[in-house]
XYZ file of C-alpha atoms in Angstrom:
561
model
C 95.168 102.907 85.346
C 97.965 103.899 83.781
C 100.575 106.362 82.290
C 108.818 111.569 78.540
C 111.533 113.012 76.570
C 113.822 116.536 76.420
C 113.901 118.578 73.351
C 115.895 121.402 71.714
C 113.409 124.117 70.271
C 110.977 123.346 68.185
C 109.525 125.538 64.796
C 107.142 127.200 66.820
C 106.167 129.073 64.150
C 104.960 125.768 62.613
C 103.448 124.962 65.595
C 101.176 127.916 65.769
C 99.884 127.581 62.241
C 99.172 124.431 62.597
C 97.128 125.089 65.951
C 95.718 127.805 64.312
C 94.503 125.422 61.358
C 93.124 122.921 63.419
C 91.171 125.693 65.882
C 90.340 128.554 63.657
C 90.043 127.093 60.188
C 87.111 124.903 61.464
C 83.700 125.553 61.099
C 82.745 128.512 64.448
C 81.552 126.333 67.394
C 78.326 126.132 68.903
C 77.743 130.228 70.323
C 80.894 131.120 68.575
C 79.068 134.352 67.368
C 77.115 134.947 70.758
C 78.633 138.966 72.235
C 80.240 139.058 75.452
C 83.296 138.479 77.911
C 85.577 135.847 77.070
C 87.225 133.432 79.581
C 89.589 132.560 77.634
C 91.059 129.259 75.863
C 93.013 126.933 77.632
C 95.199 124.517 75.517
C 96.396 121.117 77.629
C 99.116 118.820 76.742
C 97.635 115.575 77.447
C 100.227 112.393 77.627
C 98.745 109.854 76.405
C 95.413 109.428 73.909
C 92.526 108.004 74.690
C 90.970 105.343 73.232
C 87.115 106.164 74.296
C 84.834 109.045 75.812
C 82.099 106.875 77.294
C 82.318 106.722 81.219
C 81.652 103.006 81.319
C 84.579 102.181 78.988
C 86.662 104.733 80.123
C 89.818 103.544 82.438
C 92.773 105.414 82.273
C 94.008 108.723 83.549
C 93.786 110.512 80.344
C 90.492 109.464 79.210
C 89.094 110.047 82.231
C 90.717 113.777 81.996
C 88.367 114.309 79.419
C 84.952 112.225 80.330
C 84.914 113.282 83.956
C 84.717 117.027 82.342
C 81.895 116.261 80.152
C 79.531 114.295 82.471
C 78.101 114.060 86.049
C 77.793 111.748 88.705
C 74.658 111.988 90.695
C 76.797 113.189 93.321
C 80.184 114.382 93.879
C 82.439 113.527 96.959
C 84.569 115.578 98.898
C 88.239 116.395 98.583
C 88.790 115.011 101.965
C 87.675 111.608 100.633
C 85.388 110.779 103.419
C 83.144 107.880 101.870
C 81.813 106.857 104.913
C 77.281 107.119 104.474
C 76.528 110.408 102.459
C 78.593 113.205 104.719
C 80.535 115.393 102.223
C 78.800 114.717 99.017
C 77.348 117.234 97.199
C 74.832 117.073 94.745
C 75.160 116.845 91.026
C 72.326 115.554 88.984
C 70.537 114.460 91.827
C 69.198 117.238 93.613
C 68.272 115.076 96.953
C 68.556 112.070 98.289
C 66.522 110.125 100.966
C 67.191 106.957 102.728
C 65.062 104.137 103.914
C 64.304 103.575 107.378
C 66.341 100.070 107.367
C 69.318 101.736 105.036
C 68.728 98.897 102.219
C 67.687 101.422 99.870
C 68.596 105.159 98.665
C 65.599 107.702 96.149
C 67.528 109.907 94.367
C 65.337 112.760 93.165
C 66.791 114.099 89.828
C 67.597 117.955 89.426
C 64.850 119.304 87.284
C 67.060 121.592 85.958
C 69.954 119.297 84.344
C 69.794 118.990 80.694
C 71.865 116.942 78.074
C 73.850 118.730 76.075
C 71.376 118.388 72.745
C 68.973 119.929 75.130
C 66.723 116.657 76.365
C 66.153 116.161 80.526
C 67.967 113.912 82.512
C 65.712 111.606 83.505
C 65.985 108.388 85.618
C 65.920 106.332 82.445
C 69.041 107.770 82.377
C 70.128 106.650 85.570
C 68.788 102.928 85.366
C 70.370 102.716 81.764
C 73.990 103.800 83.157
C 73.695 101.172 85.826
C 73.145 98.107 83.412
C 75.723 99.271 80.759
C 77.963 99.342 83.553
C 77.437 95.920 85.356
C 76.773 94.411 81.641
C 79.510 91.723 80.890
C 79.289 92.437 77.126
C 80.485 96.312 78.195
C 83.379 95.505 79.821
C 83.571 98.183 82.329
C 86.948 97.731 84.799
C 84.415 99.241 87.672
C 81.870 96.838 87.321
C 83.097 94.844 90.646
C 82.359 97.362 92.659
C 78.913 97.851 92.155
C 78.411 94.041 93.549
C 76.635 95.223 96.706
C 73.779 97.383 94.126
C 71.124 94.879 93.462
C 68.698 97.041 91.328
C 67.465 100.482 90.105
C 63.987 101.020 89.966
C 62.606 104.312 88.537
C 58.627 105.158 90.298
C 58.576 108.211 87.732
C 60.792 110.383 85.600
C 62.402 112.452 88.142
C 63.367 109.485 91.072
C 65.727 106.498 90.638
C 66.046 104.162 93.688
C 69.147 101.967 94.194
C 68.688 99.017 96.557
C 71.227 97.349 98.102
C 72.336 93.587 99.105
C 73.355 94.448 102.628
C 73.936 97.683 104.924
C 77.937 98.704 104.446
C 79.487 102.176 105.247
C 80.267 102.994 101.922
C 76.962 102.483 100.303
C 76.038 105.713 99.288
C 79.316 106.201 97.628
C 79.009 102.824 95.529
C 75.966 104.542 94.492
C 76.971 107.690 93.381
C 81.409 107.481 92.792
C 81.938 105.084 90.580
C 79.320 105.922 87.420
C 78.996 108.880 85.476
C 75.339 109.122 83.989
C 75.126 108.375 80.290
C 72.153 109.546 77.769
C 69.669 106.594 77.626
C 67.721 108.199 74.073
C 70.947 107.926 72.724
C 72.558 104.433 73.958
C 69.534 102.682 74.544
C 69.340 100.892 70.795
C 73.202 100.505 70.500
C 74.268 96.617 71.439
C 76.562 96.703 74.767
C 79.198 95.209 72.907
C 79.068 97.796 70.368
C 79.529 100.877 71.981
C 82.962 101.198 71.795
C 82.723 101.459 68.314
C 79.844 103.370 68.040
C 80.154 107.671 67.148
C 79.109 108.577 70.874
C 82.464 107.093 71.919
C 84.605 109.628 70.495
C 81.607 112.210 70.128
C 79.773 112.108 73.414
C 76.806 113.462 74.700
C 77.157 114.297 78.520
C 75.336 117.056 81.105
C 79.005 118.639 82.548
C 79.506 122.131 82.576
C 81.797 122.205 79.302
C 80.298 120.004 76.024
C 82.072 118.573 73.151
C 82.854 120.157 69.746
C 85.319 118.119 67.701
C 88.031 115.461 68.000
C 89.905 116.240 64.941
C 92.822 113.864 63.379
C 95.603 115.972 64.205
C 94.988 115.302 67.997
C 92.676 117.260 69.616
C 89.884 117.304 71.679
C 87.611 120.545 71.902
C 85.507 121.304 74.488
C 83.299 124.713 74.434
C 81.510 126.129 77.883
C 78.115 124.895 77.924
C 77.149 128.459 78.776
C 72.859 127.060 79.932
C 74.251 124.436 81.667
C 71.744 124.041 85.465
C 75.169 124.318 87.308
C 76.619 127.677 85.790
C 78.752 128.160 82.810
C 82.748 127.365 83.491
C 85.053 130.647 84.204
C 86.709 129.528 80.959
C 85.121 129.624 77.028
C 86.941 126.731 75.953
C 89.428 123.582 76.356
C 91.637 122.190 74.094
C 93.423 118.913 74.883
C 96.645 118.704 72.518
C 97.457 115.100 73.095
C 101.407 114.063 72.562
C 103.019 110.310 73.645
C 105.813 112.175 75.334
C 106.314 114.625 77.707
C 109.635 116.423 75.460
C 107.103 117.988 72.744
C 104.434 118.869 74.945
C 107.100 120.904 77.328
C 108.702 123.048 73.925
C 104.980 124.081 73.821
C 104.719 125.230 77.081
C 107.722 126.775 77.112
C 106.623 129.201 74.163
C 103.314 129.833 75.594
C 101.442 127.851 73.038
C 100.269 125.718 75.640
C 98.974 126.395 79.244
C 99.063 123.224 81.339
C 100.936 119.804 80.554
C 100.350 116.319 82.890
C 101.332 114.173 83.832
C 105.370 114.892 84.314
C 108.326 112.937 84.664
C 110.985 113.997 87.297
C 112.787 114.640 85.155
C 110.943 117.383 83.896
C 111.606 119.284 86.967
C 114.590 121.166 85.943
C 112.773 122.159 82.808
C 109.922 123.783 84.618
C 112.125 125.150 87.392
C 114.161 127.230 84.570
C 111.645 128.284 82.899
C 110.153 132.059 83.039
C 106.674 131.464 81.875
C 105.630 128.371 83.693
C 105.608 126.181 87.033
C 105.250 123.128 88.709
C 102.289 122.159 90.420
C 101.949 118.895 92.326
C 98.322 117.002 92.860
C 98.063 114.404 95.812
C 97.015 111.121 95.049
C 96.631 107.357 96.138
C 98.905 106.422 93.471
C 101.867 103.830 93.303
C 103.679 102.298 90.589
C 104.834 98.274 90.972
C 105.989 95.473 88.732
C 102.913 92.779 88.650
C 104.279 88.899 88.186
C 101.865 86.847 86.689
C 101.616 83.451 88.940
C 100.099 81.958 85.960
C 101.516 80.198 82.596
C 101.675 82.623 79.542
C 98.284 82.301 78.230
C 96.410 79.923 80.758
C 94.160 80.474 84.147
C 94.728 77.620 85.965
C 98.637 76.195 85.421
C 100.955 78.108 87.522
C 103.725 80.292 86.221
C 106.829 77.446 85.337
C 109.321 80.362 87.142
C 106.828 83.146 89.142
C 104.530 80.585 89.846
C 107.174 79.697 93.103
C 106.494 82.477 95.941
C 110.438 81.752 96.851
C 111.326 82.833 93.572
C 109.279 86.040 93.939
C 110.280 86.888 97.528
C 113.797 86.528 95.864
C 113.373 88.912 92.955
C 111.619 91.641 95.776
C 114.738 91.444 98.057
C 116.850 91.636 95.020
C 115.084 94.806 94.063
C 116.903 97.736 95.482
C 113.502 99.822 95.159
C 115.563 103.048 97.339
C 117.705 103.618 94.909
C 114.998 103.059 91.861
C 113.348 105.727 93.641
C 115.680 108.406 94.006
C 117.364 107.698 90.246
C 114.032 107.775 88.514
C 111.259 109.894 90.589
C 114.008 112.366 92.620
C 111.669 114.121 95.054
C 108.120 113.590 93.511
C 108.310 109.922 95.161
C 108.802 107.647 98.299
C 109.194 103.779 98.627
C 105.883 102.062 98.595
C 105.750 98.659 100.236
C 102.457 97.522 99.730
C 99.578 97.599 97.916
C 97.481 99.990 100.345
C 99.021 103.246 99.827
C 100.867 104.917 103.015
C 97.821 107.790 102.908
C 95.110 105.143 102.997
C 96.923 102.968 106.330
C 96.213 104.034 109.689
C 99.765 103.187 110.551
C 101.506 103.708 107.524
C 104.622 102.325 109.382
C 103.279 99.524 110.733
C 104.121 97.058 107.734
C 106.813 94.362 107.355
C 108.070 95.133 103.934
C 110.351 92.766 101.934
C 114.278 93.490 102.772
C 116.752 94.280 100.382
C 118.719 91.466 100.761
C 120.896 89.702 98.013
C 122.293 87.403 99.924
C 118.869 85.747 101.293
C 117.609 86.411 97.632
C 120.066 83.801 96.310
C 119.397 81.179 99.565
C 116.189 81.487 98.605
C 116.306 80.680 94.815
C 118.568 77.756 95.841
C 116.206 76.550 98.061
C 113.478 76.422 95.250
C 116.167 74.209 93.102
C 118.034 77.220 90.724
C 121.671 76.573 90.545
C 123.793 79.237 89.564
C 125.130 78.104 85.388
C 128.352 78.461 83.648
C 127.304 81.765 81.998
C 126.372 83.535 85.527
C 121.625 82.541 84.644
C 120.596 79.852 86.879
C 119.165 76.738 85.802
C 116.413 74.371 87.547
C 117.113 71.563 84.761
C 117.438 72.491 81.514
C 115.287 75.410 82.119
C 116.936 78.875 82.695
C 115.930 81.734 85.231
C 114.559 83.854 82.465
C 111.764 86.918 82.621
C 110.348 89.107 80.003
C 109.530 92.140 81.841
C 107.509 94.416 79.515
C 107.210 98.136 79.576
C 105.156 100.639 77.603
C 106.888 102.575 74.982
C 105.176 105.732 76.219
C 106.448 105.808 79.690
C 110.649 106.619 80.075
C 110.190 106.531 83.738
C 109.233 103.021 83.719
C 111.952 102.364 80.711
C 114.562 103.487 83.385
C 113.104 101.390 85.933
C 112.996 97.999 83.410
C 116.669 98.720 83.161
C 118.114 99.123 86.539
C 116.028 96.304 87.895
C 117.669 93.945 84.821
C 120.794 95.293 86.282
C 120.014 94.043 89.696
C 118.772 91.028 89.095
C 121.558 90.134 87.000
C 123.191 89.697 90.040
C 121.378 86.709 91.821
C 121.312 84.812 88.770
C 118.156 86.007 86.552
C 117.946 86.507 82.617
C 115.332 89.458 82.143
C 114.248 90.780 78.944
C 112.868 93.878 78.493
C 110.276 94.206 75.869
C 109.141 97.736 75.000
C 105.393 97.624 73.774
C 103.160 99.826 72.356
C 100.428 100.274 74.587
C 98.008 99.190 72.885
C 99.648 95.378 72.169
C 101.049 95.828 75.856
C 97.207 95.974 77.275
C 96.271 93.343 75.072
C 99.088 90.777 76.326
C 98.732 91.576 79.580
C 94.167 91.445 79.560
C 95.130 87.939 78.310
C 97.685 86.990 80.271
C 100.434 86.418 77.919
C 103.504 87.961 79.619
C 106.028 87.720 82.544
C 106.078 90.464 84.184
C 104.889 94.021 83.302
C 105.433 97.750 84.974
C 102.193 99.399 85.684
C 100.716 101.781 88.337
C 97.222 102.009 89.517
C 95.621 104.986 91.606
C 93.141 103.487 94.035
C 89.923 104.872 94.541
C 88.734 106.266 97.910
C 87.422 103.755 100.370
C 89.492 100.946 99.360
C 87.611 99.788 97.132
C 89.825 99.707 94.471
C 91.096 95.951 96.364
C 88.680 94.056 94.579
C 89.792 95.069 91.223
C 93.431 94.306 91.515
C 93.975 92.227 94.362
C 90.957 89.891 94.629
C 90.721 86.231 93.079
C 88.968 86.013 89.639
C 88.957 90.071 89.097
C 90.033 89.584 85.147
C 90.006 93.198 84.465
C 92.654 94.839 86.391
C 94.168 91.555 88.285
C 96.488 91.108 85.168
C 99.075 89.079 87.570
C 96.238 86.555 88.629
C 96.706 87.007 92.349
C 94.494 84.743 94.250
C 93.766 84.114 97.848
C 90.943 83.510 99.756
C 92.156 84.450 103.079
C 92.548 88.286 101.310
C 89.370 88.098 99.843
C 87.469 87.349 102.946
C 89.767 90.407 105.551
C 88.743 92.475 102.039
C 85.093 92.045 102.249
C 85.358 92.261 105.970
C 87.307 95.439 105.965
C 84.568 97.179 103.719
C 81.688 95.856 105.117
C 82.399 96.727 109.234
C 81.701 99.507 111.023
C 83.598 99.244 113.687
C 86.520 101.549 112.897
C 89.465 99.630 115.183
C 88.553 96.882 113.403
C 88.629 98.161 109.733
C 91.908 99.518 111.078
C 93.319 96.422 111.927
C 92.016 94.341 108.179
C 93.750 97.195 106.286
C 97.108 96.237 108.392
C 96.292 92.427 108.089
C 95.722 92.449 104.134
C 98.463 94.836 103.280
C 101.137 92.558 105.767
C 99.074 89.192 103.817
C 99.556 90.505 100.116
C 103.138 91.553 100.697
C 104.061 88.042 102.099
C 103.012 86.280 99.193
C 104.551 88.605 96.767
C 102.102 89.055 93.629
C 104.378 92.016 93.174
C 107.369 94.437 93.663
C 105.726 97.898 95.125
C 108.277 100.438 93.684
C 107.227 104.345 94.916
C 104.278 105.867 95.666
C 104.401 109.287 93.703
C 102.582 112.213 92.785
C 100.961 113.830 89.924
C 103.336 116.712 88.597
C 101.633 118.836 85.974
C 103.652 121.650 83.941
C 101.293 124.886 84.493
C 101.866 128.777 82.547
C 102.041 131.547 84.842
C 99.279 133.049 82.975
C 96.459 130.605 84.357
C 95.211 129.793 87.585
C 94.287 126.622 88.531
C 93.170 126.318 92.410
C 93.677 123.747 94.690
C 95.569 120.709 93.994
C 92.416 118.087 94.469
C 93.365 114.351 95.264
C 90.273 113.984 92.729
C 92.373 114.542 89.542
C 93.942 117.636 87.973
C 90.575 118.092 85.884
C 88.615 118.065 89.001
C 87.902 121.710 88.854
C 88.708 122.433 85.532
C 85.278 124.683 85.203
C 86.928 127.173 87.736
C 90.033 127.630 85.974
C 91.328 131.022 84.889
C 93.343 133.406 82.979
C 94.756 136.115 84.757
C 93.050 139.407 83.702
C 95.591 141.140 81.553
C 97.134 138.119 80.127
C 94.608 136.738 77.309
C 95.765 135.969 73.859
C 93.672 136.045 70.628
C 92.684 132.714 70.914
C 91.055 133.487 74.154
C 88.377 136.285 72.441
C 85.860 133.425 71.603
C 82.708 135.386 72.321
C 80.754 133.623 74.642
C 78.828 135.272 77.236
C 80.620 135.791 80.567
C 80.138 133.728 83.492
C 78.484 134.849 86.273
């Protein structure tokens, strides 16, 4: 879901007490005292703090930075993305996997090995628990609408969970296995669904991933330590500590000195800071990201009534042509970034030319809002009535990229006629306005999954959780099913063309850039492959360079192998 500030030099002397306080001054972690090789500690500047460890409450980027390292799916797909049947996966906590002879069902058998980390088996208890908390209303979970096409879990014995399905679809085995991470059933079995965000396991979890959790301690960080028995291998590194900071600025003085290793995501504006430095670089991760500005079509606060000003499609055709998202780009995202114009990201479109975006075009912008009745008024705002062309457009305090972007398109819009107000929010009130529908309009940026399937959250009628700008239409539901239900690849081809071109037309939203993830990274550690998966993907094969540890890094644990 979604996501910084420059800074003279810092006390960095202060700084590395105070990390030394929170990491040594703490009671010795699990195997602290256990003779070996070290790996090394690895200190991350997260932006942004999470609200929750548990996979199924866990939605954005930097919570799921954190969970995806301390659990397991049952399998794990490739970087390539391929979610068509089970080609590419490879096994996590399931050690197999056979089909049925009519493809309506799937047998997982369970690695015998895997163990939570307090030492119990994973067993497919486990399994059938995750999938209830998941698709349970009272939990909440923003994936739960893709999971529609899993109609049970059924568990013949300890060691096999079997997921049947509501129809044959390419993408089955992935809905079985991408979109849940396995949670401990002896653990969250008595705990009410609607409880368990309060409950300790959400900010002390329990998982089966190759590095566990020691402490989240009130200065802002999370601990991880290698889970050195863990049935996959221990992680090249000992330990991980996330250092989590609301801007970019302090997190970058940090990395500069060397008291931090790795620091994401980054602004563009970071680049020159990275470029100049000595110690670190840049490292950019592909992704199926884009960042837009969603228009709710509804009245402030209701379901049903439509919006008294976005509620029009003129009006919001107007505002996109208005919207001079070329230069937004190249002012606020420089090089990391390139004009979206849809809602399918360029990667994910067979012909990522092929659409009919929305000109910029002032002139048509203001025929168009005269055409839906707003006169230009003495004071420059148009009025339908007594009622002024006004928009609150809010913006989370955390993200300047997004600040800069409120700005220039109040700038632009100022010039067809429209009032906007922008509204800096903390996040927390800004999620809570927009989960109810009490705002305008509202700068976000989602990162769809693989397969698509990330459409019926955002873009599909009734999908409360992530369609904050109430978007319906039927047509779009119907090519969406279509398109991830067929086989036939010309034709999924074509629905991906005809629901992008369908979407744009009625303009739920302006599609500003489709960007990457920049992350800050210290010469000292090695990180591998930029994945499409996330940063953390294969955070358990990070490094540090041999002849470049520091005394935090002599932990103790036994090497890995």
């Amino acid at each position: 879901m979604a996501r910084r500030s420059r800074l003279k030099s810092g006390s960095v002397r202060l700084l590395a007490l105070a990390f030394a306080a929170a990491c040594g001054g703490e009671s010795a972690p699990p195997d602290a005292n256990v003779q070996g090789a070290t790996g090394g500690t690895v200190l991350i500047g997260l932006i942004g703090e999470p609200k929750t460890l548990l996979p199924p409450l866990s939605a954005s980027e930097h919570e799921q930075a954190v969970m995806e390292v301390l659990h397991d799916r049952l399998a794990e797909i490739a970087p390539s993305l391929d979610v068509e049947n089970d080609r590419g996966f490879t096994p996590r906590l399931a050690s197999s996997w056979t089909w049925a002879s009519d493809s309506m069902s799937i047998r997982f058998t369970l690695d015998a090995r895997a163990r939570w980390h307090d030492g119990r088996p994973v067993t497919s208890d486990d399994v059938a628990l995750t999938y209830a908390l998941y698709t349970n209303p009272e939990v909440g979970s923003y994936v739960a609408n893709l999971l529609g096409n899993i109609d049970s879990v059924t568990t013949p014995d300890a060691a096999t969970a079997t997921f049947w399905f509501r129809r044959r679809t390419p993408q089955q085995f992935y809905d079985a296995v991408h979109h849940m991470f396995i949670v401990p059933a002896h653990l969250l079995r008595d705990i009410e669904p609607a409880e368990l965000a309060t409950s300790p396991l959400s900010r002390a979890p329990i998982g089966t991933g190759r590095f566990r959790f020691v402490r989240w301690s009130t200065d802002g960080r999370i601990e991880l330590i290698a889970d050195t028995a863990n049935f996959r291998g221990r992680p090249t590194l000992d330990r991980v500590v996330y250092e989590l900071f609301q801007q970019t600025g302090p997190a970058l003085v940090r990395l500069a000195s060397g008291e931090t290793d790795f620091v994401a995501p980054l602004l563009a504006q970071s680049l020159p800071d990275v470029a100049a430095s000595s110690t670190a670089r840049l490292v950019r991760y592909p992704s199926l990201r884009y960042q837009l500005l969603t228009f709710n079509l509804r009245r402030q606060g209701s379901d049903r009534d439509p919006h008294p000003v976005l509620g029009d499609v003129r009006v919001r055709r107007a505002l996109s042509m208005a919207a001079n998202t070329e230069r937004i780009v190249r002012a606020v995202y420089d090089t990391i970034g390139r004009v979206a114009l849809g809602p399918i990201p360029s990667k994910a479109r067979p012909a990522p030319d092929s659409l009919r975006a929305m000109p910029f075009d002032t002139l048509a912008a203001q025929a168009l809002l005269d055409s839906a009745g707003w006169q230009p008024g003495p004071d420059g705002v148009r009025r339908r009535g007594n009622e002024r062309l006004r928009i609150e457009l809010l913006v989370p305090s955390t993200s300047e990229s997004r600040q800069r972007i409120a700005v220039l398109l109040q700038d632009q819009w100022r010039a067809i006629g429209a009032e906007v107000t922008v509204q800096v929010s903390e996040v927390e009130a800004l999620v809570d306005r927009i989960s109810n529908g009490r705002f305008d309009a509202v700068t976000n940026g989602w990162t769809l999954s693989p397969g698509l399937v990330g459409l019926r959250q955002v873009w599909r009628t009734n999908a409360v959780e992530s369609n904050y700008g109430r978007y319906a239409n039927a047509t779009v539901d119907a090519m969406v099913d279509s398109l991830l239900d067929t086989f036939d690849a010309a034709q999924r081809a074509d629905l991906i063309r005809r629901v992008a071109q369908a979407v744009v037309d009625d303009a739920p939203a302006i599609w500003l850039v489709e960007d990457e993830v920049l992350a800050g990274v210290h010469n000292r550690l090695e990180v591998g492959t930029p994945s499409p998966l996330g940063w953390w993907s294969d955070l358990a094969s990070w490094s540090v360079k041999p002849g470049q540890q520091l005394p935090r890094d002599q932990l103790g644990l036994p090497p890995a192998r």
